[in-house]
Structure formats: C-alpha cells, structure tokens
Coordinates of C-alpha atoms in Angstrom, one line a residue:
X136 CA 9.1 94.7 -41.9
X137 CA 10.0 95.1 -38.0
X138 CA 6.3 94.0 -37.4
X139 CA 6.9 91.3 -39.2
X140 CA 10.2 90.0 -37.5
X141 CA 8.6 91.1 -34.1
X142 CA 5.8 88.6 -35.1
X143 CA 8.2 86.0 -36.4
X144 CA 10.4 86.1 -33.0
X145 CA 7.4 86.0 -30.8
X146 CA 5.8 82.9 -32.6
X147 CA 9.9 81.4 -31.5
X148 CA 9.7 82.0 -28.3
X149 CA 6.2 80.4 -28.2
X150 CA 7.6 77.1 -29.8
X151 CA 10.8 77.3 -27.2
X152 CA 8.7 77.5 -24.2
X153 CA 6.4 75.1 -25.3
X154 CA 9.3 72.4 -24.4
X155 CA 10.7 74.2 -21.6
X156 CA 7.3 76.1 -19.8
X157 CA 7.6 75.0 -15.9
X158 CA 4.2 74.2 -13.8
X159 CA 1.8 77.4 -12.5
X160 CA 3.3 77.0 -9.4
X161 CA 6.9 77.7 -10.6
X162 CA 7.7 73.7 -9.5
X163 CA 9.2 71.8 -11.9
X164 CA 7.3 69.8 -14.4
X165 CA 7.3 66.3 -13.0
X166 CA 9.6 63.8 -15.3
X167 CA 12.1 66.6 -16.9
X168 CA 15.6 67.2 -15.1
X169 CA 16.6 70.6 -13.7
X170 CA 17.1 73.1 -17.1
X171 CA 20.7 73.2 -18.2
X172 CA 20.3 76.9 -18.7
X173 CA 17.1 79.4 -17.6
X174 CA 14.1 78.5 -18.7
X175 CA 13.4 81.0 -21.4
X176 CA 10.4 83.6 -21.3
X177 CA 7.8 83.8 -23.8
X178 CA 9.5 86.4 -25.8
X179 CA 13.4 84.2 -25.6
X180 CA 15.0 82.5 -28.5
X181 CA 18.2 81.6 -27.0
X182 CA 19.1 77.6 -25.7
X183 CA 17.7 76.4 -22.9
X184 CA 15.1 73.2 -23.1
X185 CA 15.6 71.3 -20.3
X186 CA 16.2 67.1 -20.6
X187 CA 13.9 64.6 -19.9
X188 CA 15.9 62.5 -17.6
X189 CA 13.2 60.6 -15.4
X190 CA 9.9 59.1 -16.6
X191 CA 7.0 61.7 -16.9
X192 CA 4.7 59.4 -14.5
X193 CA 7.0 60.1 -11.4
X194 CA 5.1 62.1 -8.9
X195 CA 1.4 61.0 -10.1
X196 CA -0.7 59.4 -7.4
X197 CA -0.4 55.8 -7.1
X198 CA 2.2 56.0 -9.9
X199 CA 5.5 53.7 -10.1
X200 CA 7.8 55.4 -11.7
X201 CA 10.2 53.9 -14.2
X202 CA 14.1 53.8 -13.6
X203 CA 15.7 57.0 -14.9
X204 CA 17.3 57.2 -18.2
X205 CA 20.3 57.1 -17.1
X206 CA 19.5 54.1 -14.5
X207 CA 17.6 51.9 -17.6
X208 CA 20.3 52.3 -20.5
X209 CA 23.0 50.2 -21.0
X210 CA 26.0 49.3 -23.2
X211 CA 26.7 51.7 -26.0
X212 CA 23.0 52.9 -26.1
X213 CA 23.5 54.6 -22.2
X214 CA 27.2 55.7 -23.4
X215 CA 25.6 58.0 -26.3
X216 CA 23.1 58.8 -23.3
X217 CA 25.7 60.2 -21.4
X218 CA 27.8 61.8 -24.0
X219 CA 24.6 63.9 -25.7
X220 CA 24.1 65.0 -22.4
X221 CA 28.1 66.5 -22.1
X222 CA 27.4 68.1 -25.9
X223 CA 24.5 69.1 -24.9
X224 CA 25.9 71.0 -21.8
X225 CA 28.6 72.5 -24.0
X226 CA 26.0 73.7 -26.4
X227 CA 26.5 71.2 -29.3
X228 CA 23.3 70.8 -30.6
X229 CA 24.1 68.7 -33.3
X230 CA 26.1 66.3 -32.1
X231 CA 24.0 65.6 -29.2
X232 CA 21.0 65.4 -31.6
X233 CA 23.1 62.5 -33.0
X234 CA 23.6 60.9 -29.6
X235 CA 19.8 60.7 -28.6
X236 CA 18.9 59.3 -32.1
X237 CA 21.6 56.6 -31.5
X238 CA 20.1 55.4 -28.6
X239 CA 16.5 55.8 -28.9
X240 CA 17.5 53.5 -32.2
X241 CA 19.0 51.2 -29.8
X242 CA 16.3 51.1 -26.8
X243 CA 12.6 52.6 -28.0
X244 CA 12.7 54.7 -24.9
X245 CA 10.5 57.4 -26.6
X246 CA 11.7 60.3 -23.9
X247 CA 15.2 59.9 -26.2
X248 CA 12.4 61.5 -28.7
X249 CA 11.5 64.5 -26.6
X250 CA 15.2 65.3 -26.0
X251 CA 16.2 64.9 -29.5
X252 CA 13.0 67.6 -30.1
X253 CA 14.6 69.9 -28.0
X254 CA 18.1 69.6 -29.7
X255 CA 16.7 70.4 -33.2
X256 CA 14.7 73.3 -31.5
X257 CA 17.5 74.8 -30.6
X258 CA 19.5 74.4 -33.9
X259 CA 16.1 76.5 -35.0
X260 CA 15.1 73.1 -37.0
X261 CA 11.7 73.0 -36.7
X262 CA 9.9 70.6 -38.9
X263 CA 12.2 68.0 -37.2
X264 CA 11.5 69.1 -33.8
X265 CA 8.1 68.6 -34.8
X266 CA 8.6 65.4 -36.3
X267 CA 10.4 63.9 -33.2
X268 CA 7.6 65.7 -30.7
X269 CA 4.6 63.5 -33.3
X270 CA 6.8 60.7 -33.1
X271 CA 6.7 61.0 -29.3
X272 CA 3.1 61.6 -28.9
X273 CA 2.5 58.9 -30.9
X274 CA 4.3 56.5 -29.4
X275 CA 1.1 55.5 -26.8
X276 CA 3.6 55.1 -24.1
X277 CA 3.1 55.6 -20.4
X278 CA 5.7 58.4 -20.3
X279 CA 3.5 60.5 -22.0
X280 CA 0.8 61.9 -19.7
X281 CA -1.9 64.3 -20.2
X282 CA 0.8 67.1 -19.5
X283 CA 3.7 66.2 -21.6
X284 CA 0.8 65.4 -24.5
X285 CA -0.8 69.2 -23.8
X286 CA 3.2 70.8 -24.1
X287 CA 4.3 68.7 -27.0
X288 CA 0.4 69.7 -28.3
X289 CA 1.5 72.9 -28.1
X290 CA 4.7 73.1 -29.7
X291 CA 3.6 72.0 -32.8
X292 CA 1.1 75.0 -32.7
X293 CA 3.9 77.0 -32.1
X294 CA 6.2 75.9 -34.8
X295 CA 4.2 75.2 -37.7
X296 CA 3.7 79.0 -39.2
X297 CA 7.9 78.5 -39.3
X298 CA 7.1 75.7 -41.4
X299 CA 5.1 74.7 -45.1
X300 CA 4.2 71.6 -46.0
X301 CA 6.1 69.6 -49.0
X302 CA 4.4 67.7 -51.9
X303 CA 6.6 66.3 -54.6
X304 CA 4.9 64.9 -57.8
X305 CA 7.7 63.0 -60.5
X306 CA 6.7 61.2 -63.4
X307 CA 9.2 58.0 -61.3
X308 CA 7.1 57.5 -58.0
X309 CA 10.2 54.9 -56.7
X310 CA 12.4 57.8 -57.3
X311 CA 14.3 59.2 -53.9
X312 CA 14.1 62.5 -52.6
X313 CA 16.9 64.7 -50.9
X314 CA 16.4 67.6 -48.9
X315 CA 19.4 69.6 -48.2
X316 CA 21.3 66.0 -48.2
X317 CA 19.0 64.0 -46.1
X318 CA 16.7 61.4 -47.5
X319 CA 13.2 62.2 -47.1
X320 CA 12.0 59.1 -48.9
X321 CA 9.8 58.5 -52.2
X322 CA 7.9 61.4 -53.4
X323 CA 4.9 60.2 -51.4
X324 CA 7.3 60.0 -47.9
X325 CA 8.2 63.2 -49.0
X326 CA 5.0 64.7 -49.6
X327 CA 4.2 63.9 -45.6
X328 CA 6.9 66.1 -44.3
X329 CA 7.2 70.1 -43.6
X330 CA 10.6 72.6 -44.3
X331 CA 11.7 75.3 -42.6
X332 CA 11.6 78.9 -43.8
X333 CA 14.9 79.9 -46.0
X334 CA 16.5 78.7 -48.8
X335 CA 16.9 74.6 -49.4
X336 CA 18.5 72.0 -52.1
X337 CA 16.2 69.5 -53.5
X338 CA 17.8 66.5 -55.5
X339 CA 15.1 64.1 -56.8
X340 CA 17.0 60.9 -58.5
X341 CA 16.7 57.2 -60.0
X342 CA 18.8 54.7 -61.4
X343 CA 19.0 55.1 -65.2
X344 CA 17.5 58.8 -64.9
X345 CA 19.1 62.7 -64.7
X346 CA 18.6 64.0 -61.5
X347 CA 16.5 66.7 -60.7
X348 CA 17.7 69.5 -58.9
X349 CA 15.6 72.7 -57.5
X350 CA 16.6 75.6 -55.0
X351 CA 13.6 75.8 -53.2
X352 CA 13.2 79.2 -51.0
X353 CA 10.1 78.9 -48.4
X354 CA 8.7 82.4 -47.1
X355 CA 5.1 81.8 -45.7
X356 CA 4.0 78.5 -44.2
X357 CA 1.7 78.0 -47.5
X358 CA 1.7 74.6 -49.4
X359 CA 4.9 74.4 -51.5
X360 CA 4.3 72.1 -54.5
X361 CA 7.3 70.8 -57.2
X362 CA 7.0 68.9 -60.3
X363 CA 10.1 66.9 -60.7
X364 CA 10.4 65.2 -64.2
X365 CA 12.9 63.2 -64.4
X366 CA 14.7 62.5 -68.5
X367 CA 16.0 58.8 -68.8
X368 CA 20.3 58.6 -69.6
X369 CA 20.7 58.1 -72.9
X370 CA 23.8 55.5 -73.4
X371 CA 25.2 55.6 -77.0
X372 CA 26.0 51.9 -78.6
X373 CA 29.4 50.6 -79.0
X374 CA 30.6 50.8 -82.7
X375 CA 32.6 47.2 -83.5
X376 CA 36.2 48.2 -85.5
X377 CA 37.3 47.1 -88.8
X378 CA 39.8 44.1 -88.2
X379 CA 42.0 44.7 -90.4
X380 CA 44.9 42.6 -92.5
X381 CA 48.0 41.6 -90.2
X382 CA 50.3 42.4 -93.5
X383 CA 47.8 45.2 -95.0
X384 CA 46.4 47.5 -92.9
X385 CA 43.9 48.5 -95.6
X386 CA 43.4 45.5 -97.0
X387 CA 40.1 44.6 -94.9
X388 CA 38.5 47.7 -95.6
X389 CA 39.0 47.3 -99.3
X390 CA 38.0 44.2 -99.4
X391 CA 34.9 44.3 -97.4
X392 CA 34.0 46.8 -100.3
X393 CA 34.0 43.9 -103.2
X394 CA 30.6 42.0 -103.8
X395 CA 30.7 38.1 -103.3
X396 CA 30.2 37.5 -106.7
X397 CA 33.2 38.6 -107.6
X398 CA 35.2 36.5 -104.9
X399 CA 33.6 33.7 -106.2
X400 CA 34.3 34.5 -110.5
X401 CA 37.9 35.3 -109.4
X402 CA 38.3 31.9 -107.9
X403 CA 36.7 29.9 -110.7
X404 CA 39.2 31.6 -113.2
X405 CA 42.4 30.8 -111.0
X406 CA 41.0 27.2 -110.7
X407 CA 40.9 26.7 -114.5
X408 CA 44.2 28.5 -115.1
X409 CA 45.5 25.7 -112.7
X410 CA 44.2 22.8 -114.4
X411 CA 45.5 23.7 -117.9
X412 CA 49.2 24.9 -116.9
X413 CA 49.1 21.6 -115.3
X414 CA 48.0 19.7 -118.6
X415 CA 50.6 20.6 -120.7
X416 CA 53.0 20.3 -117.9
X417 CA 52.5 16.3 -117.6
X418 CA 51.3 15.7 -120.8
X419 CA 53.8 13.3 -122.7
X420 CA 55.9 13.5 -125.3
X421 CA 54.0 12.5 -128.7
X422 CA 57.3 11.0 -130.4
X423 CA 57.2 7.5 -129.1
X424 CA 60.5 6.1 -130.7
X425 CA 63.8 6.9 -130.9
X426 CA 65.3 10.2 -131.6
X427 CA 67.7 10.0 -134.9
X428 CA 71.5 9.1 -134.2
X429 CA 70.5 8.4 -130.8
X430 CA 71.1 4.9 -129.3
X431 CA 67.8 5.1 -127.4
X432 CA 64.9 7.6 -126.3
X433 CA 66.0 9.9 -123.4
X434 CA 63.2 10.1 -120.9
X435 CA 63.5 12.9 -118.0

C-alpha cells in the first residue's frame, strides 16, 4: 500500500513539474513569468506552476516577440486577465480557472490555455489539465515552440496513469452526458474524454426518457466502459368525466345506461298518447240541435 501511494505521489510530482520545470541552466524558460511560488521538485505536489505571461517566441534568434498578455488584451477579456492572475496569487484555483476560460473564449490567445492547464493541475484535475495542454498543442500557433510542445508533451505522460479513459454506449445516441455536473457532450463526445481517479456522478438523460444515473469509482487508469439504457416516461391518458344533469346529479349516468331503442319506443308512445287526448278534447258535440226547454243550443 505505501509503495503504492509512494508510486502514485511520484507520478504527481512528475505531471507538476512538467508545467513548471525551468531550463538546464537554472534560467527561466523563455515566454513564462517569474513562478508565483517555488518551482516544485520532482517529488512536490503542492501549488506552484508558474503563468505564461509573454509569448513563448521571446528570446529566439531573429524572433519578434508578440505584446504580453497583459499588453494585447482588452475590455472585459484583459479584466478577467488580470483578476485570474489576483485569484491565482491568493491560491484560488477555481475561480481563476474561470477567469482564463473567460478570456481565452473572448480572444483565442491559446497561452490563456496553458494557464488554465496549470489551474486545474493544481485543483489535482487532471483529465482537464490535459484537455486544456491538447487544446494548446493543437492549436498550431507560434507560441508554441519546440519547448513548450516537449513540456506540455510531457505532462500528458505524466498525468495519464491518474486518469482512464471514458466510453458511454446508450441505446439514445442524442442523449447528454453529465459528469459530476458538467456536460461532457453525446455519448460519442463523451466517449473522447478521460476521469480522474475517485469516486464520480454520471447522469445520462433525454427528453421523454428516465435518466440514468451511475456512481462511477475509477482505481487504475484501465478503460472504464458503461451501458446506459435509458426507459421512455410513460404518460397515462386523461379520462373525460360524466357530465352530469344540472337538476339530477345521477341522472346522466343512468341514462347513458338505457339503449337507443328504448328512447326512441318511449317517444313514439308519448306522441300517440298526445294525439288521442287531443281528439276527444276538440271533438264536437254530436247533438246538433237544441237542448229540451232551452231557448237555444249553448256552445262554450
């Protein structure tokens, strides 16, 4: 077990000093400020990766160097600059994480990546310190030199056994996938990104589907697969109400019970009791003349 956390710590300090390693000589890597705390040794886990402030090309022969970070940012973008520098400083990691991902959003400038890297390093996040060092690599800018390409290089060495490679497989490929709360994209976005050792939530969701949820716990830096099958909702249908009488409540539902035929008999029979009460109502008189001792025939 102590081997094991010996090995562990020593692979850290590997990935730490792959961002903040200085030149043979002991100079200062050309392009990165002066650290904000000691450079850490291999065997370090503490803070300590310095900022890149000023391009990487500075200092090459025949090189002209671009403006400083703090010299090409403007408006908001160069105020989140500035203020990720003061958290970082005061040793908020996250919230100067948040700061350089604001402005690189704003400008591109892809040594915003590199400092970012170094923020989640420190907050012992390494699958996204490796995916902002990739992103930086990959940008193909001029800032990253043979030396900054052979140190970022380097740190994802470092940093992947504290890492294992996702794949999610769901039976709704447009579904999203969470990781501890973030978004990691569609099962295939997701499948192209690495977690960090220790315990982690995994919510895979769709509209008009249960979501899926796994606790996923990550001890070797082996392939970690998950099956998420997702059930559809099931929505019950509405069930329409009697309407019943105004004067009897109960008169609808007894009613609705009787067969047409019936309505229809019934109606016949009140028709024809009609017509004959009516007959011998206004049917006249049959004596025609006079009553007897009467002067005339009283008609009402």
């Amino acid at each position: 077990m102590k081997r094991g956390r010996r090995l562990r710590w020593l692979v850290v300090g590997l990935a730490a000093c792959a961002l903040t390693r200085q030149s043979p000589a002991g100079a200062q890597v050309p392009g990165v400020a002066s650290p904000v705390a000691p450079v850490p040794s291999a065997s370090a886990t503490g803070p300590g990766a310095p900022l890149l402030t000023s391009p990487a090309t500075a200092g090459l022969p025949g090189a002209v160097p671009p403006a400083p970070l703090a010299d090409s940012l403007q408006g908001q973008a160069k105020a989140d600059y500035e203020a990720a520098r003061l958290l970082y400083d005061s040793g908020d990691y996250a919230g100067a994480l948040l700061k350089f991902q604001s402005a690189y959003r704003a400008t591109g400038d892809p040594r915003l990546l590199w400092n970012a890297a170094g923020c989640a390093r420190n907050l012992h996040n390494y699958a996204k310190a490796m995916l902002f060092v990739r992103q930086f690599l990959a940008s193909q800018s001029a800032l990253v030199t043979p030396e900054f390409a052979a140190r970022g290089q380097a740190f994802l060495d470092a940093a992947e056994p504290l890492t294992a490679p996702l794949e999610i497989e769901s039976n709704q490929p447009s579904s999203s996938v969470f990781l501890d709360d973030e978004l990691l994209g569609t099962p295939a976005q997701a499948s192209q990104s690495r977690v960090d050792l220790g315990t982690h939530r995994l919510v895979v969701q769709a509209r008009g589907y249960q979501p899926y949820n796994e606790t996923l716990t990550v001890l070797s830096s082996t392939t970690l697969h998950v099956t998420a099958t997702l059930h559809a909702l099931v929505v019950p249908l509405p069930v329409r109400p009697a309407r019943p009488h105004q004067d009897h409540p109960n008169h609808g539902a007894r009613a609705s019970l009787l067969p047409t035929w019936v309505w229809i008999t019934g109606a016949s029979v009140v028709l024809a009791g009609i017509a004959t009460a009516s007959y011998f109502i206004f049917k006249p008189s049959a004596a025609s003349g006079p009553l007897p001792g009467s002067i005339a025939t009283l008609r009402f």
